[in-house]
């Protein structure tokens, strides 16, 4: 009785041609899989996927370049909550009409302001920065730690129409949270960043996240990167 061999049996079952075709097919499948993984990764990292650089449709064609850049108005004049609360806050109709009531009254453009004033409501501005509901963000924590607006919103004072300057993806947040002192110095100025000029970037708050460490299953976890810091 001849010795049974897998190699010989296979050789009888599959011809040489079929064998090399199979090898080619497997090679091709691997290449397709690798390519689609690479494309997926590139798309997730790409700014375009996150609507970076696209303005939103606004009720009034407001320009930061005119008001913050040209007139030099402080960010806090209109976003009064940045240093004290989680929300930066939006200007009321009264804030705009302080200047646009009699002087610089471009009537048609300001109809939404008058409607808001008459109805006791707020102007419905569209957001270019809104995060999903499962993410928690806090402006005061960042501003008081010395992180300037420019780090996350770009050079807003130069924008004729407000656009998203950074992805604001989880990767973007974590890039800084892993090591807030790394990278290029992040400028903080009164008119462009909300904090007095010359103040050191990233002054750790005495009871802030960076002063804390948690032990979990014998592993030290920094609250800066802990899931529950940003997800509740
Ligand atoms: C005169 C009032 C005014 C001043 C001063 C001002 N803003 Fe605004 N800001 C607005 C208004 C109105 C909007 C909503 C319309 C828009 O997005 O353009 C807005 C929107 C924004 C947004 C987008 C918010 C979102 O939900 O996506 C950012 C970011 C922002 N401002 C940052 C700044 C920064 C940084 C400064 C200082 C350099 C500044 N603003 C100065 C009135 C102002
Ligand atoms: C400190 C005074 C002041 C405040 C407050 C102010 N503006 Fe203005 N705004 C001006 C001046 C001055 C101009 C005219 C600039 C020019 O003609 O070059 C202007 C221009 C405009 C224009 C015309 C835009 C353009 O591109 O020429 C719009 C629209 C406008 N403002 C909306 C607003 C809104 C909305 C608010 C409130 C969020 C507001 N402004 C708050 C002073 C102000
Ligand atoms: C560390 C990143 C970061 C910094 C620094 C930052 N912002 Fe924001 N900002 C955000 C994010 C993220 C949102 C969206 C928040 C959300 O959807 O809950 C936002 C939202 C806003 C809004 C929309 C209204 C609101 O309160 O949600 C305004 C206005 C704004 N920021 C202005 C500013 C100004 C002015 C500064 C500087 C004093 C500043 N931001 C600094 C990330 C940042
Ligand atoms: C450029 C750096 C930087 C970026 C970008 C950044 N953060 Fe932070 N974040 C900080 C610093 C610094 C602190 C404060 C550390 C401390 O308390 O000492 C902080 C604190 C926080 C806190 C804690 C607030 C509290 O209650 O104490 C939350 C939540 C947070 N960040 C969420 C986010 C989210 C969400 C994003 C992305 C949209 C983001 N951060 C992007 C630097 C950054
Ligand atoms: C510094 C803040 C921060 C920390 C820490 C953080 N996340 Fe996130 N995460 C975000 C932001 C911002 C988004 C929303 C991005 C978007 O879709 O706009 C997000 C989105 C997500 C999503 C939804 C996926 C998606 O694509 O929308 C999941 C799941 C998630 N995070 C899990 C985690 C887990 C697990 C951890 C802990 C290992 C963690 N996150 C820590 C900021 C954070």
Short mmCIF file of C-alpha atoms in Angstrom, two decimals, residues 178 208-216 219-226:
data_model
loop_
_atom_site.label_atom_id
_atom_site.label_comp_id
_atom_site.label_asym_id
_atom_site.label_seq_id
_atom_site.Cartn_x
_atom_site.Cartn_y
_atom_site.Cartn_z
CA UNK A 178 -1.93 63.29 26.54
CA UNK A 208 -7.46 70.54 38.15
CA UNK A 209 -7.24 67.34 36.15
CA UNK A 210 -3.50 67.43 35.73
CA UNK A 211 -2.93 67.50 39.49
CA UNK A 212 -4.91 64.27 39.88
CA UNK A 213 -4.10 60.61 39.31
CA UNK A 214 -6.34 57.59 39.77
CA UNK A 215 -5.34 54.04 40.59
CA UNK A 216 -7.41 51.36 38.92
CA UNK A 219 -2.60 51.03 36.96
CA UNK A 220 -2.22 54.80 37.23
CA UNK A 221 -4.72 56.62 35.06
CA UNK A 222 -4.47 60.32 34.33
CA UNK A 223 -7.88 62.02 34.39
CA UNK A 224 -6.76 63.94 31.30
CA UNK A 225 -7.26 60.78 29.21
CA UNK A 226 -9.86 58.95 31.30
#
